[in-house]
Amino acid sequence: MKLSKRLQAIYNMVNSPCILADIGCDHGLLPIALIEGEKCQKAYACDVRKGPLARAQEAIAFHHLEDKITTVLCDGLDGVKEDVDTFVIAGMGFDTITHILTDGMAKAIKAKQLILQSNNHVEDLRRWLCDHGFTIDYEELVEEQHYYQILSVHYESEKLSEDQILFGKFLPGHPLFSKYWNYMLEKKKLILNNMPENHENREELISLIKCIEDKLKEVVDSKKN
């Protein structure tokens, strides 16, 4: 099973053995790959929409994995079986992911692993996780047309610094870290250049730009030592 870079990174992050539920499964590619790679004993391909679920069912049948992968029409973690110990919630926005976790908190806190990939506001997701008692175990950064930050977490309290919330707990040493944050730095500078002098968010943006510049310098200096 050929996966995209993003899905391959998620695949690599799954702790084996496990029983996994892919929330928002689309074509079911990830559960199929995990079963074929023997990383999962059993998997559930879950989606709130009938169309993606039907496509997943077709792919599962094509690979003759109906006995290993069950499709579930459900909203978030509702309807997911109690034997699931690993959740993947990926390819959604911050608001959707936190809504799913809030509504399904009883199951989320029992999971041995949750793999989360938000398409936006990743720093807000880290803060939300910290505020709600979750620990970040590992992070990955992937470039595939866009940049994707992927978090592996479990329910256990930890405190993150503001630096860790913005830049990640494990990512500053990542090979793509400087490339990604230089890209973000140029975006922020462009926004600043087009922002009126009296804009209420101007000082906050200037502070963020300096924070990014300082972090990039810190990473460069650490590589020299």
Coordinates of C-alpha atoms in Angstrom, one line a residue:
M1 CA 0.0 0.0 0.0
K2 CA 1.6 3.3 -1.2
L3 CA 0.8 6.1 1.2
S4 CA 1.4 9.8 1.0
K5 CA 4.2 11.3 3.1
R6 CA 1.7 12.6 5.6
L7 CA -0.1 9.2 6.0
Q8 CA 3.3 7.4 6.0
A9 CA 4.4 9.6 8.9
I10 CA 1.2 8.8 10.8
Y11 CA 1.7 5.1 10.0
N12 CA 5.3 5.2 11.4
M13 CA 4.1 6.9 14.6
V14 CA 1.5 4.2 15.4
N15 CA 2.6 2.1 18.4
S16 CA 2.3 -1.6 17.7
P17 CA 0.4 -3.8 18.5
C18 CA -2.9 -1.9 18.8
I19 CA -6.6 -1.8 17.9
L20 CA -7.0 1.4 16.0
A21 CA -9.8 3.7 15.0
D22 CA -9.2 6.2 12.1
I23 CA -11.6 9.0 12.6
G24 CA -12.4 10.7 9.3
C25 CA -10.9 7.7 7.4
D26 CA -11.6 9.0 3.8
H27 CA -10.6 6.1 1.5
G28 CA -9.5 3.9 4.4
L29 CA -5.9 3.8 3.2
L30 CA -4.3 4.1 6.6
P31 CA -6.2 1.2 8.3
I32 CA -5.5 -1.0 5.2
A33 CA -1.7 -0.2 5.4
L34 CA -1.6 -0.8 9.1
I35 CA -3.3 -4.2 8.9
E36 CA -1.2 -5.2 5.9
G37 CA 2.0 -4.1 7.7
E38 CA 0.8 -6.1 10.8
K39 CA 1.0 -3.0 13.0
C40 CA -2.7 -3.5 14.0
Q41 CA -4.6 -6.5 15.1
K42 CA -7.9 -4.9 14.1
A43 CA -9.0 -1.5 12.8
Y44 CA -12.1 0.6 12.5
A45 CA -12.5 3.1 9.6
C46 CA -14.8 5.8 10.8
D47 CA -16.5 8.7 9.1
V48 CA -19.5 10.9 9.6
R49 CA -20.1 10.9 5.8
K50 CA -21.6 8.0 3.9
G51 CA -19.6 8.8 0.7
P52 CA -16.1 8.5 2.1
L53 CA -17.2 5.4 4.1
A54 CA -18.5 3.7 0.9
R55 CA -15.1 4.4 -0.7
A56 CA -13.3 2.9 2.3
Q57 CA -15.6 -0.2 2.1
E58 CA -14.7 -0.7 -1.5
A59 CA -10.9 -0.4 -0.8
I60 CA -11.2 -2.7 2.2
A61 CA -13.0 -5.3 0.0
F62 CA -10.4 -4.9 -2.8
H63 CA -7.7 -5.9 -0.3
H64 CA -9.8 -8.7 1.2
L65 CA -9.6 -7.2 4.7
E66 CA -13.3 -7.2 5.7
D67 CA -12.5 -9.5 8.6
K68 CA -9.9 -7.1 10.0
I69 CA -11.3 -3.7 9.3
T70 CA -14.8 -2.6 10.2
T71 CA -16.4 0.6 8.8
V72 CA -18.3 2.7 11.2
L73 CA -20.7 5.6 10.4
C74 CA -20.3 7.8 13.4
D75 CA -19.7 11.4 14.5
G76 CA -16.3 11.7 16.2
L77 CA -15.6 9.0 18.8
D78 CA -19.3 8.2 19.2
G79 CA -20.1 4.6 18.1
V80 CA -16.4 3.5 18.3
K81 CA -16.1 0.2 20.0
E82 CA -14.6 -0.1 23.5
D83 CA -11.8 -2.3 22.4
V84 CA -10.1 0.6 20.6
D85 CA -6.9 1.7 22.3
T86 CA -5.4 4.0 19.6
F87 CA -7.1 6.9 17.7
V88 CA -6.0 8.8 14.6
I89 CA -7.7 12.1 14.2
A90 CA -6.0 13.8 11.2
G91 CA -6.6 16.1 8.3
M92 CA -9.0 18.4 10.2
G93 CA -8.9 21.8 11.7
F94 CA -8.2 22.7 15.3
D95 CA -11.8 23.4 16.1
T96 CA -13.0 20.1 14.7
I97 CA -10.3 18.0 16.5
T98 CA -10.9 19.7 19.9
H99 CA -14.6 19.3 19.4
I100 CA -14.1 15.5 18.8
L101 CA -11.9 15.2 21.8
T102 CA -14.2 17.2 24.1
D103 CA -17.3 15.2 23.1
G104 CA -15.3 11.9 23.3
M105 CA -13.2 12.7 26.3
A106 CA -14.2 9.5 28.2
K107 CA -12.7 7.4 25.4
A108 CA -9.8 9.7 24.7
I109 CA -8.4 9.6 28.3
K110 CA -8.4 5.8 28.2
A111 CA -6.5 5.5 24.9
K112 CA -2.9 4.5 25.0
Q113 CA -2.2 6.7 22.0
L114 CA -3.9 9.5 20.1
I115 CA -2.3 10.7 16.8
L116 CA -3.5 14.2 15.9
Q117 CA -2.8 16.2 12.8
S118 CA -4.4 19.6 12.6
N119 CA -4.4 21.6 9.4
N120 CA -4.2 24.9 11.3
H121 CA -3.5 26.4 14.7
V122 CA -1.1 23.7 15.9
E123 CA 0.2 25.9 18.7
D124 CA -3.4 26.3 19.9
L125 CA -3.8 22.5 19.8
R126 CA -0.7 22.0 22.0
R127 CA -2.0 24.6 24.5
W128 CA -5.4 22.9 24.5
L129 CA -3.8 19.4 25.1
C130 CA -1.7 20.8 27.9
D131 CA -4.7 22.5 29.5
H132 CA -6.8 19.3 29.3
G133 CA -4.3 16.9 30.8
F134 CA -2.5 15.4 27.8
T135 CA 1.2 14.7 27.3
I136 CA 2.9 15.0 23.9
D137 CA 5.0 11.8 23.4
Y138 CA 6.4 12.6 20.0
E139 CA 6.0 15.0 17.1
E140 CA 6.7 14.8 13.4
L141 CA 7.0 17.4 10.7
V142 CA 6.2 16.6 7.0
E143 CA 6.5 18.6 3.8
E144 CA 4.0 17.6 1.1
Q145 CA 2.8 20.6 -0.8
H146 CA 2.0 22.0 2.6
Y147 CA 3.7 21.5 6.0
Y148 CA 2.1 19.2 8.5
Q149 CA 2.8 18.9 12.2
I150 CA 1.7 15.5 13.7
L151 CA 1.4 14.9 17.4
S152 CA 1.3 11.6 19.3
V153 CA -0.2 12.1 22.8
H154 CA -1.7 10.3 25.7
Y155 CA -3.6 11.3 28.8
E156 CA -1.1 12.3 31.5
S157 CA -0.6 15.8 32.8
E158 CA 2.4 17.9 31.7
K159 CA 3.3 21.5 31.5
L160 CA 4.7 23.1 28.3
S161 CA 6.6 26.3 28.1
E162 CA 5.5 29.0 25.6
D163 CA 8.5 28.1 23.5
Q164 CA 7.3 24.4 23.3
I165 CA 3.7 25.4 22.6
L166 CA 4.8 27.5 19.6
F167 CA 7.7 25.5 18.2
G168 CA 7.0 22.0 19.5
K169 CA 8.4 19.8 22.2
F170 CA 10.4 17.5 19.9
L171 CA 10.6 19.5 16.6
P172 CA 13.5 22.0 17.0
G173 CA 16.0 19.3 16.1
H174 CA 14.0 18.1 13.1
P175 CA 15.6 18.3 9.7
L176 CA 12.7 20.4 8.3
F177 CA 12.4 22.7 11.3
S178 CA 14.5 25.6 10.0
K179 CA 13.0 25.3 6.5
Y180 CA 9.5 25.4 7.9
W181 CA 10.1 28.3 10.3
N182 CA 12.0 30.3 7.7
Y183 CA 8.9 29.9 5.4
M184 CA 6.6 31.0 8.2
L185 CA 8.9 33.9 9.0
E186 CA 8.6 35.2 5.5
K187 CA 4.8 34.9 5.6
K188 CA 4.7 36.8 8.9
K189 CA 6.9 39.6 7.5
L190 CA 4.8 39.9 4.4
I191 CA 1.7 40.3 6.6
L192 CA 3.5 42.9 8.7
N193 CA 4.6 44.9 5.6
N194 CA 0.9 45.1 4.5
M195 CA -0.4 45.9 8.0
P196 CA -1.4 49.5 8.9
E197 CA 0.9 51.2 11.5
N198 CA -2.0 51.6 13.9
H199 CA -3.3 48.0 13.6
E200 CA -4.2 46.5 17.0
N201 CA -2.2 43.3 16.3
R202 CA 0.9 44.9 14.9
E203 CA 3.0 44.8 18.1
E204 CA 2.0 41.2 18.8
L205 CA 3.1 40.2 15.2
I206 CA 6.4 42.1 15.6
S207 CA 7.0 40.2 18.9
L208 CA 6.2 36.9 17.1
I209 CA 8.6 37.6 14.3
K210 CA 11.4 38.4 16.8
C211 CA 10.6 35.1 18.6
I212 CA 10.9 33.1 15.4
E213 CA 14.1 34.9 14.4
D214 CA 15.6 34.2 17.9
K215 CA 14.6 30.5 17.7
L216 CA 16.1 30.0 14.3
K217 CA 19.3 31.6 15.5
E218 CA 19.3 29.3 18.5
V219 CA 18.9 26.2 16.3
V220 CA 21.7 27.4 14.0
D221 CA 24.0 28.1 17.0
S222 CA 23.2 24.7 18.5
K223 CA 24.3 22.9 15.3
K224 CA 27.7 24.7 15.5
N225 CA 28.5 23.5 19.0

